[in-house]
PDB file of C-alpha atoms in Angstrom:
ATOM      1  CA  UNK A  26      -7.795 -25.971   3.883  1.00  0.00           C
ATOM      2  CA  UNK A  27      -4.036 -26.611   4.644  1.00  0.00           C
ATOM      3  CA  UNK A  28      -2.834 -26.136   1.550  1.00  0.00           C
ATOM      4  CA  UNK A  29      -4.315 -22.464   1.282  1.00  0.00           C
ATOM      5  CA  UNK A  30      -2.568 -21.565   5.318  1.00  0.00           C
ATOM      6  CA  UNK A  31       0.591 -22.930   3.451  1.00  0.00           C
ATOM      7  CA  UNK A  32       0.176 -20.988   0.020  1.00  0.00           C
ATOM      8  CA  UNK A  33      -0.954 -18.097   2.244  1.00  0.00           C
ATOM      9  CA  UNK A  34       2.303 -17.913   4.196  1.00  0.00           C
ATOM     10  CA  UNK A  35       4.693 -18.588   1.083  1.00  0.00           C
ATOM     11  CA  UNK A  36       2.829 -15.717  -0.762  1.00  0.00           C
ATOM     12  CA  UNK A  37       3.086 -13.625   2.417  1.00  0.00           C
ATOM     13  CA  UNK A  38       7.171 -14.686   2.548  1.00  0.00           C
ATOM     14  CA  UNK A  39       7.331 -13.926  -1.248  1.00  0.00           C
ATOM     15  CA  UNK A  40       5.541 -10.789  -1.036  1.00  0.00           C
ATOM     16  CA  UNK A  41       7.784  -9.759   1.292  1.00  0.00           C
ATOM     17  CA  UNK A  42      11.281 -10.662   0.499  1.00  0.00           C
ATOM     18  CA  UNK A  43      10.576  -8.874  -3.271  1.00  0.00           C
ATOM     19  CA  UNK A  44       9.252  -5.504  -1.076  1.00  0.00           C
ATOM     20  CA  UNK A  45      12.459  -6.004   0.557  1.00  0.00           C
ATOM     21  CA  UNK A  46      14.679  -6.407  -2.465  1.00  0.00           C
ATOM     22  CA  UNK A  47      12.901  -3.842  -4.482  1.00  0.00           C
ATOM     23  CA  UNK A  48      13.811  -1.279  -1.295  1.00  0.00           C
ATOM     24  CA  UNK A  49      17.106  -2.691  -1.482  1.00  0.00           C
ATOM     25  CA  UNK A  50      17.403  -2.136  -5.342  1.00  0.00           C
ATOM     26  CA  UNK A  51      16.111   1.163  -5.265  1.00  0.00           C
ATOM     27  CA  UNK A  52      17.172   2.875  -1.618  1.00  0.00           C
ATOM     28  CA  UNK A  53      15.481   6.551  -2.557  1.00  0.00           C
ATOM     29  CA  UNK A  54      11.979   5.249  -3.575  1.00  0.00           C
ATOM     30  CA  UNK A  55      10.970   5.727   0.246  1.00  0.00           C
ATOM     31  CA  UNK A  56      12.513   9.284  -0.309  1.00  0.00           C
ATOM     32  CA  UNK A  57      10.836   9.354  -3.575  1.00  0.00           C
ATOM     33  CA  UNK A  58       7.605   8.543  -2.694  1.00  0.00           C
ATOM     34  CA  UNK A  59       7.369  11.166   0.086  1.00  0.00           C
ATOM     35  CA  UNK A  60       8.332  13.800  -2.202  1.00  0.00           C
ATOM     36  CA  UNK A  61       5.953  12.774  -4.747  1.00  0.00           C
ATOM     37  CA  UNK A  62       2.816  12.418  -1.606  1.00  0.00           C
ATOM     38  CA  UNK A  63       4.349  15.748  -0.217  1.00  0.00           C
ATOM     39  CA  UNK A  64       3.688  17.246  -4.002  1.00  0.00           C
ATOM     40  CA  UNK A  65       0.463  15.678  -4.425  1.00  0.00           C
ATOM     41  CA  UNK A  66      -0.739  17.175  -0.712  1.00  0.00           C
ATOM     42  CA  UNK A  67       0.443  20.849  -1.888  1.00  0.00           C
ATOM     43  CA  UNK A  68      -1.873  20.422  -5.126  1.00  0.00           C
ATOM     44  CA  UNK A  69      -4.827  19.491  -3.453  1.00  0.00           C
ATOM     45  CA  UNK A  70      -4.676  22.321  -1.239  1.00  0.00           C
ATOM     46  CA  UNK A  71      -4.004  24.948  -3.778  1.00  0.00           C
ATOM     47  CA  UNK A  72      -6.892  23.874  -5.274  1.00  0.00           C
ATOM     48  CA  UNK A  73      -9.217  23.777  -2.527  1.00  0.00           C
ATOM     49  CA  UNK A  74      -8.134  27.657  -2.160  1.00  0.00           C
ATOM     50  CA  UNK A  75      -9.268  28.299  -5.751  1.00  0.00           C
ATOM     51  CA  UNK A  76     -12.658  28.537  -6.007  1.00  0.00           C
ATOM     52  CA  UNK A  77     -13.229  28.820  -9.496  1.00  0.00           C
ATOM     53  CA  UNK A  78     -12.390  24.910  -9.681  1.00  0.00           C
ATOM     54  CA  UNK A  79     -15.763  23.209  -8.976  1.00  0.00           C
ATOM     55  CA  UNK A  80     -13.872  19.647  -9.487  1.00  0.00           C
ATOM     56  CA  UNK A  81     -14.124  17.182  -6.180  1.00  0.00           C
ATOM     57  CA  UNK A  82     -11.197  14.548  -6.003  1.00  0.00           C
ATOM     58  CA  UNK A  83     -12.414  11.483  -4.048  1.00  0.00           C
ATOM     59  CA  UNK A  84      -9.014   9.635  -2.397  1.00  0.00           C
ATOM     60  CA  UNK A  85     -10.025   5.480  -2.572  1.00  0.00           C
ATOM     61  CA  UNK A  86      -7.015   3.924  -0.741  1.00  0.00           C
ATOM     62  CA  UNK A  87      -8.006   0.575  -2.852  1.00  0.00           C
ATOM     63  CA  UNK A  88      -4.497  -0.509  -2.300  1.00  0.00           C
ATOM     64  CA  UNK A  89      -4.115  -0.124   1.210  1.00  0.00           C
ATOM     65  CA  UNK A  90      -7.246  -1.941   1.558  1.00  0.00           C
ATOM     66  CA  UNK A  91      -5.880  -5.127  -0.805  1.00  0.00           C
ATOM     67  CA  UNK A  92      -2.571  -5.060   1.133  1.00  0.00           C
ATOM     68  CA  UNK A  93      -4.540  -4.772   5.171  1.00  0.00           C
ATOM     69  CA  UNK A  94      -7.414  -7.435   3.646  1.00  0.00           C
ATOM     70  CA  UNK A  95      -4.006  -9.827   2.529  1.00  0.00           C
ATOM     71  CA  UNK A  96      -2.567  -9.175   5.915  1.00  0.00           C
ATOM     72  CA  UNK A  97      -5.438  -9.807   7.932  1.00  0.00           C
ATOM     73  CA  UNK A  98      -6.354 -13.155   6.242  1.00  0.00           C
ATOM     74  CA  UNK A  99      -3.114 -14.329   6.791  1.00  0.00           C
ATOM     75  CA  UNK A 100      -3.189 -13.601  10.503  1.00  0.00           C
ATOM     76  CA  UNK A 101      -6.470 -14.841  10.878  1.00  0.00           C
ATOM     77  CA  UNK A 102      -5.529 -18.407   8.974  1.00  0.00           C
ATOM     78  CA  UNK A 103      -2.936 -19.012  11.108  1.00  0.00           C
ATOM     79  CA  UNK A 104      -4.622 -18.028  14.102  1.00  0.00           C
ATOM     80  CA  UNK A 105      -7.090 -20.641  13.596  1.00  0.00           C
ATOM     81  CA  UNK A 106      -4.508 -23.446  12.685  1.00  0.00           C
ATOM     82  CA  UNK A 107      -2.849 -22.682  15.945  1.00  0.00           C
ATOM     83  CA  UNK A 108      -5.961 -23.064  17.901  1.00  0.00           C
ATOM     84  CA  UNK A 109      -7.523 -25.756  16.095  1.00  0.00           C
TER      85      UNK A 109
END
């Protein structure tokens, strides 16, 4: 059970020092990515004002929930070494 806390952590440090880098690397993806959300936001209500489209897009944040099911696991892990 140790050795998954400590494989937890270093994938946690991992995961985040190659977020960081990759920010670092590429300094407008934040800008980027806004544009690109900001864009995708516009489309979806132009085409809620058309009525002729009878298409229905369903938004799954799949990778939010990955990411906030990593995050919590970790937290919760080393909650339970700290009290146990």
């Amino acid at each position: 059970m140790s050795d998954f806390i400590l494989y937890s952590i270093i994938a946690s440090l991992i995961l985040t020092l190659v977020a960081n880098l990759l920010l670092w690397i590429f300094p407008n993806a934040a800008t980027w990515f806004y544009r690109k959300l900001e864009q995708f936001a516009k489309q979806a209500r132009n085409e809620q004002q058309d009525e002729s489209t009878p298409r229905i897009r369903v938004y799954f944040p799949w990778k939010a929930m990955i990411i906030i099911s990593i995050v919590l696991t970790v937290l919760l892990n080393l909650i339970s070494l700290l009290m146990g």
